[in-house]
Coordinates of C-alpha atoms and ligand atoms in Angstrom, one line a residue:
M1 CA -87.4 148.5 81.2
I2 CA -85.5 147.4 84.1
S3 CA -82.9 144.6 84.0
I4 CA -82.9 141.6 86.4
T5 CA -79.6 139.8 86.9
L6 CA -79.6 136.3 87.8
K7 CA -77.5 134.7 90.4
P8 CA -74.1 133.0 89.3
G9 CA -74.9 129.6 87.3
R10 CA -78.6 130.1 87.5
D11 CA -78.9 130.6 83.9
H12 CA -79.0 127.1 82.8
S13 CA -82.6 126.4 82.4
V14 CA -83.4 129.6 80.9
M15 CA -80.8 128.8 78.2
A16 CA -82.1 125.7 77.7
G17 CA -85.4 127.6 76.6
H18 CA -87.6 127.3 79.8
P19 CA -89.6 130.3 80.4
W20 CA -89.9 130.4 84.2
I21 CA -87.5 132.0 86.6
F22 CA -87.9 131.4 90.3
S23 CA -87.5 134.2 92.9
G24 CA -84.5 132.0 94.4
A25 CA -82.6 132.5 91.1
I26 CA -82.6 136.1 91.2
A27 CA -79.8 138.5 92.5
G28 CA -81.6 141.6 92.1
P29 CA -82.9 144.1 91.8
A30 CA -86.3 143.5 93.7
S31 CA -89.4 145.3 92.2
S32 CA -92.9 145.9 93.8
A33 CA -94.6 146.2 90.4
V34 CA -95.9 144.1 87.6
E35 CA -93.4 145.4 84.9
A36 CA -91.8 144.3 81.6
V37 CA -88.2 143.2 82.4
E38 CA -85.1 142.1 80.7
V39 CA -83.3 139.2 82.1
R40 CA -79.3 139.0 82.2
S41 CA -77.0 136.3 83.3
A42 CA -74.5 137.0 86.1
E43 CA -71.9 137.6 83.7
G44 CA -74.1 140.2 82.1
T45 CA -75.4 138.2 79.0
K46 CA -79.0 139.1 77.9
L47 CA -81.0 136.1 78.3
G48 CA -84.6 137.3 77.2
E49 CA -87.6 139.6 78.1
G50 CA -90.6 138.9 80.0
V51 CA -92.6 140.5 82.8
Y52 CA -91.8 140.6 86.7
S53 CA -94.6 139.3 89.1
P54 CA -93.5 140.5 92.9
A55 CA -96.8 138.3 94.1
S56 CA -95.4 135.2 92.4
M57 CA -92.8 132.2 93.2
I58 CA -92.4 132.5 89.6
R59 CA -90.8 135.9 89.6
V60 CA -90.3 136.1 86.1
R61 CA -92.1 134.7 82.9
L62 CA -90.4 134.9 79.7
L63 CA -92.2 135.8 76.4
K64 CA -90.5 134.4 73.2
G65 CA -91.2 137.0 71.0
E66 CA -93.8 139.9 70.1
V67 CA -97.1 138.8 71.7
E68 CA -99.0 139.3 68.4
E69 CA -96.6 137.2 66.5
L70 CA -96.8 134.4 69.2
L71 CA -100.7 134.7 69.2
A72 CA -100.9 134.4 65.5
R73 CA -98.6 131.4 65.3
A74 CA -100.6 129.6 68.0
I75 CA -103.8 130.1 66.1
A76 CA -102.6 129.3 62.7
S77 CA -101.6 125.7 64.0
R78 CA -105.0 124.8 64.9
R79 CA -108.0 124.1 62.7
V80 CA -110.3 126.9 63.9
E81 CA -113.8 126.3 62.4
P82 CA -117.4 127.4 62.9
G83 CA -119.1 124.7 65.3
A84 CA -115.8 123.5 66.5
G85 CA -114.4 123.1 70.0
V86 CA -110.5 123.8 70.0
R87 CA -107.8 125.3 72.2
L88 CA -106.3 128.2 70.5
V89 CA -103.5 128.7 72.8
N90 CA -102.0 126.5 75.4
A91 CA -100.0 129.1 77.7
E92 CA -96.1 128.3 78.0
N93 CA -96.4 125.7 75.4
D94 CA -97.5 128.1 72.9
G95 CA -94.9 131.0 74.3
I96 CA -97.4 133.0 75.9
P97 CA -97.0 132.2 79.8
G98 CA -100.3 132.0 81.6
L99 CA -102.7 132.5 78.6
V100 CA -105.4 129.9 77.7
A101 CA -107.9 130.7 74.9
D102 CA -110.4 128.2 74.0
W103 CA -112.8 128.3 71.0
Y104 CA -116.3 127.2 70.9
D105 CA -118.0 127.7 67.7
G106 CA -116.6 131.2 67.3
H107 CA -117.2 132.2 71.0
I108 CA -113.6 132.5 72.5
V109 CA -113.2 132.0 76.3
C110 CA -110.0 132.9 77.8
Q111 CA -107.9 132.5 81.1
F112 CA -105.2 135.2 81.9
T113 CA -103.7 133.1 84.7
S114 CA -100.4 134.9 85.2
A115 CA -99.4 138.4 85.4
L116 CA -97.7 138.2 82.1
A117 CA -100.9 137.4 80.5
E118 CA -102.6 140.0 82.4
F119 CA -100.0 142.7 81.3
Y120 CA -100.7 141.6 77.6
R121 CA -104.4 141.3 78.0
D122 CA -105.4 144.2 75.7
R123 CA -103.1 143.3 72.9
I124 CA -104.1 139.5 73.2
V125 CA -107.9 140.5 73.1
E126 CA -107.2 142.7 70.0
G127 CA -105.3 139.6 68.3
L128 CA -108.2 137.3 69.2
K129 CA -110.8 139.7 67.8
R130 CA -109.2 139.5 64.4
I131 CA -109.7 135.6 63.9
E132 CA -112.1 135.1 61.3
G133 CA -115.4 134.0 62.6
V134 CA -115.1 135.2 65.9
K135 CA -118.3 136.0 67.6
S136 CA -117.3 136.9 71.1
V137 CA -114.3 137.1 73.9
S138 CA -115.0 136.2 77.6
E139 CA -113.0 135.3 80.4
R140 CA -113.1 132.6 83.3
L141 CA -111.5 134.0 86.3
D142 CA -112.2 131.3 88.9
N143 CA -109.0 129.3 88.6
E144 CA -106.5 128.3 91.1
S145 CA -103.5 129.7 89.0
R146 CA -105.1 133.1 89.2
R147 CA -105.5 133.0 93.0
K148 CA -101.9 131.8 93.3
E149 CA -100.9 134.9 91.7
G150 CA -102.7 137.2 93.7
L151 CA -105.3 137.9 90.8
V152 CA -108.8 138.5 91.4
T153 CA -110.8 135.3 91.0
E154 CA -114.2 136.7 90.8
P155 CA -116.6 137.0 89.0
K156 CA -116.6 133.3 87.7
W157 CA -117.1 134.6 84.4
R158 CA -117.3 137.8 82.5
P159 CA -117.6 139.0 78.8
V160 CA -114.9 140.9 77.3
W161 CA -115.9 141.9 73.7
G162 CA -118.5 141.0 71.1
E163 CA -122.1 139.5 70.9
E164 CA -123.5 137.8 73.9
A165 CA -122.3 133.9 74.2
P166 CA -125.4 131.7 74.5
D167 CA -125.9 130.1 77.9
L168 CA -125.2 126.7 76.2
I169 CA -122.8 126.8 73.1
E170 CA -123.3 123.7 70.6
I171 CA -120.0 122.3 69.3
A172 CA -119.4 119.2 67.5
E173 CA -116.3 116.7 68.1
N174 CA -115.7 113.8 65.8
G175 CA -119.3 114.0 64.6
I176 CA -120.7 114.0 68.1
K177 CA -122.6 117.0 69.5
F178 CA -122.1 118.6 73.0
L179 CA -123.6 121.6 74.7
V180 CA -121.0 123.8 76.6
D181 CA -121.5 126.0 79.5
V182 CA -118.7 128.6 79.5
R183 CA -120.2 130.7 82.3
A184 CA -120.3 127.9 84.9
G185 CA -118.8 124.7 83.4
H186 CA -115.2 123.5 84.5
K187 CA -112.2 125.1 83.0
T188 CA -113.6 127.2 80.2
G189 CA -116.5 124.7 80.0
F190 CA -115.5 121.5 78.2
Y191 CA -112.4 119.1 78.6
L192 CA -111.2 119.3 75.0
D193 CA -108.0 117.8 76.1
Q194 CA -109.7 114.3 76.0
R195 CA -110.8 114.5 72.5
E196 CA -108.5 111.7 71.3
A197 CA -109.2 109.6 74.4
R198 CA -113.0 109.8 74.0
R199 CA -112.7 108.8 70.2
L200 CA -110.5 105.8 71.2
V201 CA -113.2 104.6 73.9
G202 CA -116.0 105.3 71.1
E203 CA -113.9 102.8 69.1
L204 CA -113.9 100.2 71.7
A205 CA -117.7 100.5 73.0
A206 CA -119.7 98.6 70.5
G207 CA -121.8 96.0 72.2
R208 CA -120.4 96.7 75.5
E209 CA -122.0 97.8 79.0
V210 CA -119.9 100.9 80.0
L211 CA -119.6 102.8 83.1
N212 CA -118.4 106.1 82.8
C213 CA -116.9 107.2 86.1
F214 CA -116.5 111.0 86.7
S215 CA -118.6 111.7 83.7
Y216 CA -118.9 115.4 83.9
T217 CA -121.1 116.4 80.9
G218 CA -121.3 112.8 79.8
G219 CA -118.3 113.0 77.2
F220 CA -116.9 109.7 77.3
G221 CA -120.5 108.1 77.7
V222 CA -122.1 109.8 74.8
Y223 CA -119.3 108.5 72.5
A224 CA -119.8 105.0 73.6
A225 CA -123.6 105.2 73.2
K226 CA -123.3 106.8 69.8
A227 CA -120.9 103.7 69.0
G228 CA -123.3 101.2 69.8
A229 CA -122.7 100.5 73.8
T230 CA -125.6 98.1 74.9
K231 CA -125.9 100.3 78.0
V232 CA -124.1 103.6 79.3
T233 CA -124.0 104.7 83.1
Q234 CA -122.7 108.1 83.6
V235 CA -121.5 108.9 87.5
D236 CA -120.6 112.1 88.7
L237 CA -121.3 114.1 92.0
S238 CA -122.5 117.2 90.1
E239 CA -126.0 117.3 89.4
G240 CA -125.3 120.3 87.0
A241 CA -123.0 118.2 85.1
L242 CA -125.3 115.0 84.9
E243 CA -128.2 117.2 83.8
L244 CA -126.2 118.6 80.9
A245 CA -124.9 114.9 80.1
R246 CA -128.4 114.1 79.9
K247 CA -129.0 116.9 77.4
N248 CA -126.0 116.0 75.6
A249 CA -127.2 112.4 75.2
A250 CA -130.9 113.6 73.9
L251 CA -128.9 115.8 71.4
N252 CA -127.4 112.8 69.8
G253 CA -130.3 110.6 69.9
V254 CA -129.0 108.2 72.5
E255 CA -129.9 107.1 76.1
C256 CA -127.7 107.3 79.0
E257 CA -128.4 106.5 82.8
T258 CA -127.1 109.1 85.0
V259 CA -126.2 108.3 88.6
N260 CA -125.5 111.3 91.4
A261 CA -122.7 109.5 93.6
D262 CA -119.5 109.6 94.7
V263 CA -117.4 107.3 92.5
F264 CA -115.5 105.6 95.3
K265 CA -118.6 104.7 97.0
Y266 CA -120.4 103.7 93.8
L267 CA -117.8 101.4 92.8
R268 CA -117.7 99.7 96.2
N269 CA -121.7 99.5 96.1
C270 CA -121.0 97.8 92.8
R271 CA -118.6 95.5 93.9
D272 CA -121.1 94.4 97.2
A273 CA -123.7 94.0 94.6
G274 CA -121.7 91.6 92.4
R275 CA -121.9 93.9 89.4
S276 CA -119.8 93.9 86.6
F277 CA -119.1 95.8 83.4
D278 CA -117.6 95.3 79.8
L279 CA -115.8 98.7 79.7
I280 CA -115.0 101.2 82.6
V281 CA -113.8 105.1 82.2
L282 CA -112.0 106.5 85.3
D283 CA -111.5 110.2 84.3
P284 CA -111.0 111.8 87.8
P285 CA -110.3 115.4 88.5
K286 CA -106.9 116.4 89.7
F287 CA -106.1 114.5 92.9
A288 CA -102.7 116.2 93.3
E289 CA -102.5 119.8 92.9
S290 CA -98.6 119.7 93.7
K291 CA -95.9 117.6 94.6
S292 CA -96.5 117.6 98.2
Q293 CA -99.8 115.8 97.7
L294 CA -98.8 113.0 95.3
M295 CA -98.6 110.3 97.9
K296 CA -102.2 110.8 98.9
A297 CA -103.2 111.4 95.5
A298 CA -101.4 108.1 94.4
R299 CA -103.7 106.3 97.1
G300 CA -106.7 107.6 95.5
Y301 CA -105.8 106.6 92.0
K302 CA -104.8 103.1 93.2
D303 CA -108.0 102.8 95.0
I304 CA -110.4 103.8 92.2
N305 CA -108.5 101.7 89.6
L306 CA -108.3 98.5 92.1
L307 CA -112.2 98.7 92.3
A308 CA -112.7 99.1 88.9
M309 CA -110.4 96.5 87.8
K310 CA -112.4 94.1 90.1
L311 CA -115.6 95.0 88.5
L312 CA -114.6 94.4 85.0
K313 CA -115.6 91.2 83.0
P314 CA -113.3 89.0 81.5
G315 CA -111.7 90.5 78.4
G316 CA -113.0 94.1 79.9
I317 CA -111.4 97.2 79.0
L318 CA -110.3 99.8 81.5
A319 CA -109.5 103.4 80.1
T320 CA -107.9 105.1 82.9
F321 CA -106.8 108.9 83.2
S322 CA -104.7 111.2 85.6
C323 CA -104.8 114.8 84.7
S324 CA -102.4 115.6 87.8
G325 CA -99.3 117.4 86.3
A326 CA -97.3 116.2 89.5
M327 CA -98.0 112.5 88.5
T328 CA -95.4 111.3 86.0
P329 CA -96.2 108.7 83.3
E330 CA -94.1 106.4 85.1
F331 CA -95.7 106.8 88.4
F332 CA -99.1 106.4 87.3
D333 CA -98.2 103.0 85.4
Q334 CA -96.6 101.8 88.7
I335 CA -100.0 102.6 90.4
L336 CA -101.5 100.7 87.8
R337 CA -99.5 97.6 88.3
E338 CA -99.8 97.5 91.8
A339 CA -103.5 98.3 91.5
A340 CA -103.6 95.0 89.2
I341 CA -101.6 93.0 91.5
D342 CA -104.0 93.7 94.3
A343 CA -107.0 93.2 92.3
K344 CA -105.6 89.7 91.4
R345 CA -105.9 90.5 87.4
S346 CA -103.6 90.8 84.7
F347 CA -103.8 93.3 82.0
Q348 CA -102.3 94.3 78.7
I349 CA -101.7 97.8 77.5
V350 CA -103.6 98.1 74.2
G351 CA -103.5 102.0 74.0
R352 CA -101.8 105.1 75.7
T353 CA -103.1 108.8 75.4
R354 CA -102.0 112.3 76.4
Q355 CA -103.8 115.6 76.2
A356 CA -105.1 116.1 72.6
A357 CA -102.7 117.8 69.9
D358 CA -104.2 121.3 70.5
H359 CA -102.7 121.0 73.8
P360 CA -99.4 120.8 72.7
V361 CA -96.3 120.2 75.2
A362 CA -93.1 122.6 74.6
L363 CA -90.2 120.3 74.4
N364 CA -88.4 122.5 76.7
F365 CA -91.3 123.0 79.1
P366 CA -91.9 119.3 80.8
E367 CA -94.4 120.8 83.1
G368 CA -96.7 121.1 80.1
L369 CA -97.6 117.5 80.2
Y370 CA -100.3 116.7 82.7
L371 CA -102.8 114.4 81.1
K372 CA -102.0 110.7 80.4
G373 CA -104.1 107.9 80.1
A374 CA -104.0 104.0 79.6
I375 CA -106.4 101.6 77.9
L376 CA -105.9 98.1 79.7
R377 CA -107.4 94.9 78.4
E378 CA -108.0 92.4 81.3
H379 CA -106.6 89.1 79.8
Q380 CA -106.4 86.7 82.8
H381 CA -107.9 86.2 86.1
I382 CA -105.2 84.9 88.3
Ligands
SAH1 N1 -114.3 112.8 81.5 C1 -115.0 114.1 81.6 C2 -114.2 115.1 82.3 C3 -114.3 114.5 83.9 S1 -113.8 116.0 85.2 C4 -115.4 114.5 80.2 O1 -114.5 114.1 79.3 O2 -115.8 115.8 79.8 C5 -114.0 115.4 86.6 C6 -115.4 115.2 87.0 O3 -115.4 114.6 88.4 C7 -116.1 116.6 87.2 O4 -117.5 116.4 86.6 C8 -116.5 116.4 88.9 O5 -117.8 116.8 89.2 C9 -116.4 114.9 89.2 N2 -116.3 114.3 90.7 C10 -115.0 114.9 91.0 N3 -114.8 114.0 92.5 C11 -116.0 113.2 92.3 C12 -116.2 112.0 93.1 N4 -115.6 111.5 94.3 N5 -117.1 111.1 92.9 C13 -118.0 111.5 91.5 N6 -117.4 112.4 90.6 C14 -116.9 113.4 91.1

């Protein structure tokens, strides 16, 4: 195993448990291969072991133990059951940088998004195959992180082991059923990270007219309809997602209207038509991929929140989210405050959400927090 030495004074974050070493922190030697390395401080103290990636700005990612042990520990902390949808491994936050593994009723879908995860691929797959009740292991390659790491991003999906996964896998979440398209859906097929937020929205939806913006396969809207919303409208740009949203509504014995539209335009049209709603959900895609896009993203978040705030009936509820890691919770709050001022409304924060507990954030890896949400209740037209 080759030994990588850091520049003087660049060992603090590693000492504090952070798993990334950027190229600028390394004194040498340089390698042209993806390989296992040990990392030492300028003084020669061994700091850890990991995998070197010449193609990445994050030159070394550290592994905090044996990969089998880390995998077993991650899995033991989840409730892995037939019929469930649950994240088994949440990358850096479970000590395995770049590895995501989601369980959909026994079908495991992985994303190997770093050279480290690729390096340990066979041992990871072996570990996953040993989980009780596992039916298949497959992987998604079409993600931005793989592209940045110089890894192939095609095909979109491929089987790795086991029986053939059905085109649509049925899972149940808080008693609500969803069909998951692991081959062509977003991420590994479903936004498991919003489970808690969907439950909260369901609790608030009875007797309300609900507008679910950026609905994807209908998650929030189906919860709301099941909970007794008077009407649910699901808006998304993807016809495929809406088709699945209709199937998901039918599967649960409820009805939803689906609208194929750009949310920005749809909200403006609603405003011009004088429409209003009792509960609006805004769960947009990542507007900021990195810090450099943050200001542009902030304008997008402000626009949709301002428009939605204006469409709320008195006492109405806005459930609003940001999944951009570059956007801090504080900055998101500030955007919401500014949107409310411009909308001439005042709100109370009646709930806050984060990514669900099966997407834990390692305390020494603040980058792990990406999803934040606020449930706002309108309490005064100014
Ligand atoms: N709330 C969903 C996840 C939303 S993902 C859930 O709980 O499952 C974001 C969705 O926004 C995607 O389905 C994408 O197709 C859609 N989208 C992206 N930009 C859009 C736009 N400008 N107008 C409407 N939908 C958009």
